[in-house]
């Protein structure tokens, strides 16, 4: 008889042996005082902690307008959506939010999904199937959801070196001129914190007859005058065919979406199984996201405070000799280079200092580049940053890790 349990146990054991078994923290955020939270992991009752790795970059999940909108929707229409968009889950909240998102990106229409992962997988897999013989050109650091969508499209895939325009052009040049082409890339790459040359990629798309698919999940809400992302900041959103984003990071709630011209949106709406057969987002969540998008369209206060916080933390890490990785965005990665050590640093920070940051290991990042990824927000104070830096310096010395010499 097949011993199924031994197979599953061996799979888990391999992760432990490699030092990349993932442990999920057990916490509750404290409404109105984020980044403060309560940790239940390994304690008799909650212990106060400070969160340093949330993707709720601007604290909008705590914003009074967002919470109030969700409470109002809950008492107005109830908890659930009632089904798929086709059957019973197409509430007025969904329609209104799609209008706001289309406007945010200067597009004709938008389409909501239950997450950013689903929006990427459903949109890319469907686009590939609709375009006969399509070749998809994918940045080598694209998110797993984009890779899954491209794989499920059944299309030929050609991977170009990260942000390498010469390599991308070489691959485009090798493809038959009459073949449909799609270039898929991100604006902000969340593990390194670097940015794609969107305008230059659009130039290549124009030159070789390709359409473009831009993942802005780590940039929407964060950049641009109204939070439209890097494409808005760089005034190139009108040149991108399809813009994908999330409602679960800077907007602080949950969900994903794409924005494009009306025909493309109608095609995805009509053909994508990941959209058609999924219960739609709760109107409570949609109402919160709607309030968040509207707020960040007219308020830059949160964005400015977050950028200032990220710059301050990078400077403090650098001055302390900690190996902060180069980043031109709000992401602050600290290189460790070993999964076991990254986990050890994270464990000490939480257990001894009440500071929470999750280690980032393979396959999220390449082996040998394991890191801690900090995302300071507008409510992280300078005193909190000093506390974190001091703790990291002590742990770095304790574990005999290498400090970076001053330039």
XYZ file of C-alpha atoms in Angstrom:
407
model
C 0.000 0.000 0.000
C 1.176 3.502 -0.800
C 2.191 5.393 2.341
C 0.756 8.795 1.460
C 1.483 10.293 4.853
C 5.218 9.592 4.487
C 5.263 11.466 1.168
C 3.631 14.529 2.679
C 5.845 14.362 5.772
C 8.974 14.134 3.606
C 7.892 17.237 1.690
C 7.560 19.191 4.938
C 10.837 17.776 6.271
C 12.658 19.079 3.181
C 11.491 22.600 3.951
C 12.723 22.300 7.540
C 16.103 20.965 6.371
C 16.518 23.874 3.952
C 15.579 26.378 6.648
C 12.645 27.774 4.711
C 9.649 26.256 6.490
C 7.182 29.102 6.868
C 5.602 29.932 10.214
C 2.584 32.239 10.166
C 2.328 34.768 12.959
C -0.824 34.842 15.089
C -1.691 38.523 15.578
C -4.488 41.045 15.769
C -3.921 44.586 14.584
C -5.185 47.314 16.905
C -7.627 49.579 15.066
C -6.572 53.200 15.150
C -3.041 52.606 16.408
C -1.297 50.655 13.625
C 1.578 49.592 13.429
C 0.809 48.435 16.962
C -0.626 44.938 17.159
C -1.146 42.039 19.576
C 0.763 38.788 19.097
C -0.624 35.479 20.363
C 2.200 33.296 19.029
C 4.059 31.484 21.804
C 2.509 33.539 24.609
C -0.103 33.126 27.293
C -2.361 35.857 26.046
C -1.554 38.751 23.707
C 1.796 40.526 23.703
C 2.135 44.041 22.228
C 4.293 44.178 19.088
C 5.200 46.607 16.317
C 4.559 45.423 12.749
C 7.264 46.249 10.166
C 6.260 44.150 7.162
C 2.641 44.931 6.364
C 1.627 45.565 2.753
C -1.030 47.949 4.065
C 1.573 50.529 3.113
C -0.422 53.652 3.959
C -2.444 52.331 6.893
C -5.671 52.689 4.894
C -7.004 49.475 6.422
C -7.275 51.531 9.625
C -8.528 54.770 8.088
C -11.742 56.071 9.682
C -13.390 56.727 6.287
C -12.688 53.161 5.148
C -13.908 51.554 8.373
C -17.039 53.733 8.389
C -17.843 52.863 4.760
C -17.534 49.157 5.525
C -19.737 49.427 8.591
C -22.351 51.353 6.622
C -22.366 48.786 3.835
C -22.636 45.905 6.292
C -25.729 47.387 7.910
C -27.173 48.471 4.559
C -26.831 45.295 2.455
C -25.439 42.547 4.729
C -22.263 40.505 4.637
C -22.048 38.573 1.372
C -22.445 39.462 -2.291
C -24.932 36.701 -3.052
C -23.022 34.864 -5.744
C -21.036 35.382 -8.920
C -21.334 38.667 -10.778
C -23.461 36.936 -13.407
C -25.955 35.435 -10.960
C -26.450 37.688 -7.981
C -23.225 39.357 -6.935
C -23.134 42.432 -9.161
C -23.896 45.072 -6.561
C -23.947 48.803 -7.165
C -20.793 49.015 -5.023
C -18.964 46.847 -7.594
C -20.158 48.997 -10.485
C -19.157 52.219 -8.751
C -15.705 50.963 -7.762
C -14.955 49.783 -11.307
C -15.837 53.267 -12.527
C -13.458 54.849 -10.005
C -10.631 52.462 -10.949
C -11.075 53.051 -14.685
C -10.923 56.792 -13.999
C -7.854 56.364 -11.774
C -5.895 54.892 -14.680
C -7.455 56.905 -17.493
C -9.030 53.820 -19.051
C -12.501 53.157 -20.463
C -13.365 50.343 -18.071
C -12.167 48.154 -15.200
C -12.967 44.711 -13.833
C -12.843 43.538 -10.209
C -11.471 40.191 -9.050
C -11.231 38.580 -5.630
C -7.453 39.155 -5.404
C -4.470 40.481 -7.298
C -3.303 36.902 -7.856
C -6.609 35.946 -9.460
C -6.691 39.075 -11.626
C -3.231 38.317 -13.039
C -3.837 34.614 -13.560
C -7.290 35.071 -15.089
C -6.430 38.032 -17.318
C -3.130 36.732 -18.695
C -4.349 33.179 -19.283
C -7.449 34.475 -21.076
C -5.592 37.037 -23.178
C -3.190 34.359 -24.383
C -6.047 32.100 -25.423
C -7.870 34.882 -27.268
C -4.827 35.928 -29.313
C -4.032 33.182 -31.852
C -0.375 32.112 -31.746
C 0.462 34.800 -29.191
C 3.982 35.017 -27.773
C 4.205 36.445 -24.256
C 7.396 38.269 -23.271
C 7.819 38.136 -19.499
C 10.285 39.885 -17.181
C 12.278 37.257 -15.294
C 11.256 38.727 -11.918
C 7.520 38.757 -12.588
C 5.240 37.653 -9.756
C 4.158 34.015 -9.407
C 0.587 34.972 -10.355
C 1.762 36.374 -13.685
C 3.878 33.290 -14.337
C 0.870 31.079 -13.569
C -1.351 33.069 -15.924
C 1.199 32.908 -18.723
C 1.676 29.174 -18.207
C -2.077 28.552 -18.203
C -2.509 30.566 -21.386
C -0.720 27.808 -23.294
C 1.236 30.468 -25.197
C 4.862 30.410 -26.122
C 6.745 32.335 -23.429
C 10.005 34.223 -23.820
C 11.633 35.513 -20.645
C 13.749 38.654 -20.797
C 16.386 39.611 -18.256
C 15.069 41.901 -15.567
C 14.449 45.424 -16.897
C 16.847 44.669 -19.774
C 15.559 46.609 -22.786
C 18.238 45.302 -25.138
C 17.391 41.699 -24.339
C 13.667 42.387 -24.712
C 14.207 44.006 -28.099
C 16.353 41.108 -29.227
C 13.570 38.661 -28.351
C 10.930 40.837 -30.041
C 13.081 41.094 -33.147
C 13.367 37.305 -33.364
C 9.579 36.834 -33.297
C 7.627 36.829 -36.599
C 6.258 40.308 -37.341
C 2.702 39.074 -37.902
C 2.541 37.127 -34.597
C 0.494 38.654 -31.717
C 2.814 39.730 -28.917
C 2.197 40.684 -25.290
C 4.820 42.168 -22.959
C 4.084 41.443 -19.283
C 5.989 43.298 -16.557
C 5.648 45.058 -13.211
C 6.158 48.679 -12.252
C 7.604 48.195 -8.743
C 9.327 44.880 -8.069
C 8.511 44.338 -4.424
C 11.458 42.249 -3.283
C 14.183 44.558 -4.659
C 12.257 47.827 -4.716
C 13.315 48.806 -8.236
C 11.164 50.243 -11.027
C 10.547 49.276 -14.646
C 11.251 51.704 -17.530
C 7.596 51.733 -18.553
C 7.880 54.346 -21.295
C 10.826 52.591 -22.944
C 9.007 49.258 -22.866
C 6.004 50.936 -24.489
C 8.350 52.282 -27.182
C 9.425 48.713 -27.970
C 5.812 47.555 -27.934
C 4.916 50.231 -30.484
C 7.924 49.386 -32.618
C 7.216 45.647 -32.756
C 3.417 45.642 -32.687
C 2.948 44.305 -29.137
C 0.396 45.066 -26.446
C 1.488 45.693 -22.853
C 0.331 44.296 -19.513
C 1.556 46.190 -16.463
C 1.258 44.907 -12.895
C 1.072 47.960 -10.601
C 0.125 46.150 -7.378
C 2.958 47.636 -5.303
C 2.507 51.093 -6.788
C -1.236 51.851 -6.934
C -2.139 54.310 -4.209
C 1.568 54.946 -3.651
C 2.707 56.993 -6.654
C 1.241 59.603 -8.954
C -0.769 62.679 -8.083
C -3.925 60.598 -7.541
C -2.349 57.253 -6.653
C -2.495 55.803 -10.164
C 0.941 54.223 -9.749
C 4.268 54.603 -11.516
C 2.496 54.815 -14.883
C 0.643 57.910 -13.662
C 3.761 59.386 -12.058
C 5.680 58.958 -15.315
C 2.716 60.140 -17.443
C 2.651 56.937 -19.510
C -0.569 55.229 -18.324
C -2.278 56.082 -21.633
C 0.389 54.101 -23.481
C -0.097 50.874 -21.475
C -2.735 48.508 -22.869
C -3.775 46.849 -19.594
C -3.010 47.984 -16.055
C -3.490 45.516 -13.198
C -3.660 46.467 -9.543
C -4.661 45.345 -6.090
C -6.965 46.675 -3.401
C -5.133 44.740 -0.675
C -1.933 46.756 -0.326
C -1.885 50.574 -0.372
C -5.694 50.683 -0.546
C -5.787 48.564 2.611
C -8.696 46.211 1.906
C -8.876 43.184 -0.445
C -9.312 42.395 -4.134
C -7.656 42.860 -7.506
C -8.567 44.479 -10.808
C -7.574 45.273 -14.358
C -8.220 48.492 -16.289
C -8.156 48.766 -20.087
C -10.325 49.703 -23.046
C -13.939 48.540 -23.011
C -13.507 45.685 -25.503
C -10.612 44.080 -23.625
C -12.463 44.300 -20.316
C -15.573 42.809 -21.935
C -13.504 39.915 -23.311
C -11.983 39.083 -19.923
C -15.389 39.443 -18.241
C -16.934 37.088 -20.782
C -14.200 34.451 -21.149
C -12.107 34.227 -17.951
C -13.137 31.248 -15.768
C -11.394 32.856 -12.783
C -13.884 35.699 -13.030
C -17.017 33.956 -14.271
C -17.148 31.130 -11.722
C -16.028 32.978 -8.582
C -18.321 34.492 -5.971
C -17.764 38.223 -6.154
C -16.167 40.273 -3.411
C -18.353 41.069 -0.435
C -19.964 44.499 -0.879
C -18.542 45.326 2.561
C -15.013 44.956 1.179
C -15.874 46.789 -2.022
C -17.346 49.704 -0.066
C -14.136 49.977 1.957
C -11.967 49.851 -1.153
C -14.175 52.451 -2.823
C -13.728 54.829 0.118
C -9.968 54.228 0.091
C -9.558 54.845 -3.651
C -11.629 58.043 -3.447
C -9.622 59.299 -0.476
C -6.208 58.630 -2.006
C -7.231 60.280 -5.267
C -7.451 63.595 -3.438
C -4.987 63.151 -0.557
C -1.212 62.930 -0.948
C -0.551 63.256 2.776
C -0.255 59.496 3.337
C 1.998 58.995 0.312
C 4.355 61.786 1.352
C 4.628 60.525 4.929
C 5.302 56.976 3.754
C 8.055 58.055 1.354
C 9.667 60.139 4.093
C 9.542 57.170 6.463
C 11.136 54.831 3.921
C 13.940 57.304 3.230
C 14.584 57.770 6.947
C 14.761 54.023 7.631
C 17.128 53.424 4.698
C 19.376 56.174 6.037
C 19.370 54.774 9.576
C 20.194 51.266 8.344
C 22.998 52.620 6.159
C 24.519 54.720 8.935
C 24.462 51.685 11.243
C 26.363 49.572 8.709
C 23.461 47.213 8.082
C 23.401 45.709 4.552
C 20.378 47.592 3.243
C 19.825 46.786 -0.423
C 19.572 49.573 -2.976
C 15.950 50.583 -3.521
C 14.399 53.601 -5.194
C 10.915 52.928 -3.789
C 9.097 52.491 -0.494
C 10.500 48.948 -0.084
C 13.418 48.626 2.386
C 15.130 45.222 1.929
C 17.917 44.111 4.274
C 20.139 41.389 2.799
C 20.915 38.332 4.940
C 21.789 35.714 2.307
C 20.852 32.623 4.339
C 17.349 31.278 5.082
C 18.298 29.919 8.515
C 19.863 33.204 9.624
C 16.999 35.256 8.208
C 14.540 33.180 10.223
C 16.740 33.436 13.319
C 16.895 37.233 13.118
C 13.132 37.397 12.656
C 12.554 35.095 15.642
C 14.825 37.136 17.942
C 13.238 40.419 16.885
C 9.780 39.111 17.730
C 10.562 37.166 20.909
C 12.988 39.602 22.548
C 12.100 42.991 21.102
C 8.434 42.711 20.103
C 9.285 43.722 16.529
C 7.724 41.749 13.693
C 9.246 41.326 10.251
C 8.869 38.176 8.178
C 11.931 36.571 6.517
C 11.740 36.353 2.715
C 13.162 33.101 1.372
C 13.201 31.009 -1.809
C 11.105 30.719 -3.976
C 9.979 34.311 -3.365
C 13.584 35.426 -3.910
C 16.555 33.527 -5.422
C 18.590 31.299 -3.109
C 21.452 33.214 -1.532
C 19.506 36.500 -1.516
C 17.286 35.787 1.485
C 16.343 38.991 3.221
C 14.188 40.875 5.678
C 11.765 43.217 3.919
C 10.663 46.300 5.837
C 7.744 48.476 4.785
C 7.673 51.565 7.006
C 4.387 53.414 6.854
C 3.191 56.908 7.679
C 2.557 55.915 11.308
C 5.999 54.442 12.031
C 7.671 57.087 14.201
C 11.350 57.998 14.280
C 11.556 56.484 17.772
C 10.235 53.191 16.365
C 12.874 53.302 13.616
C 15.636 53.948 16.150
C 14.387 51.028 18.273
C 14.385 48.732 15.230
C 17.845 49.814 14.071
C 19.353 49.370 17.536
C 17.825 45.900 17.827
C 19.138 44.835 14.421
C 22.655 46.078 15.200
C 22.665 44.065 18.444
C 21.415 40.904 16.699
C 23.859 41.347 13.793
C 26.714 41.439 16.280
C 25.358 38.553 18.335
C 25.061 36.302 15.279
C 28.459 37.510 13.972
C 26.984 38.723 10.708
C 28.900 41.061 8.450
C 28.361 44.804 8.717
C 28.708 47.028 5.682
C 31.610 49.446 5.815
C 30.852 53.123 5.409
C 31.441 54.426 1.884
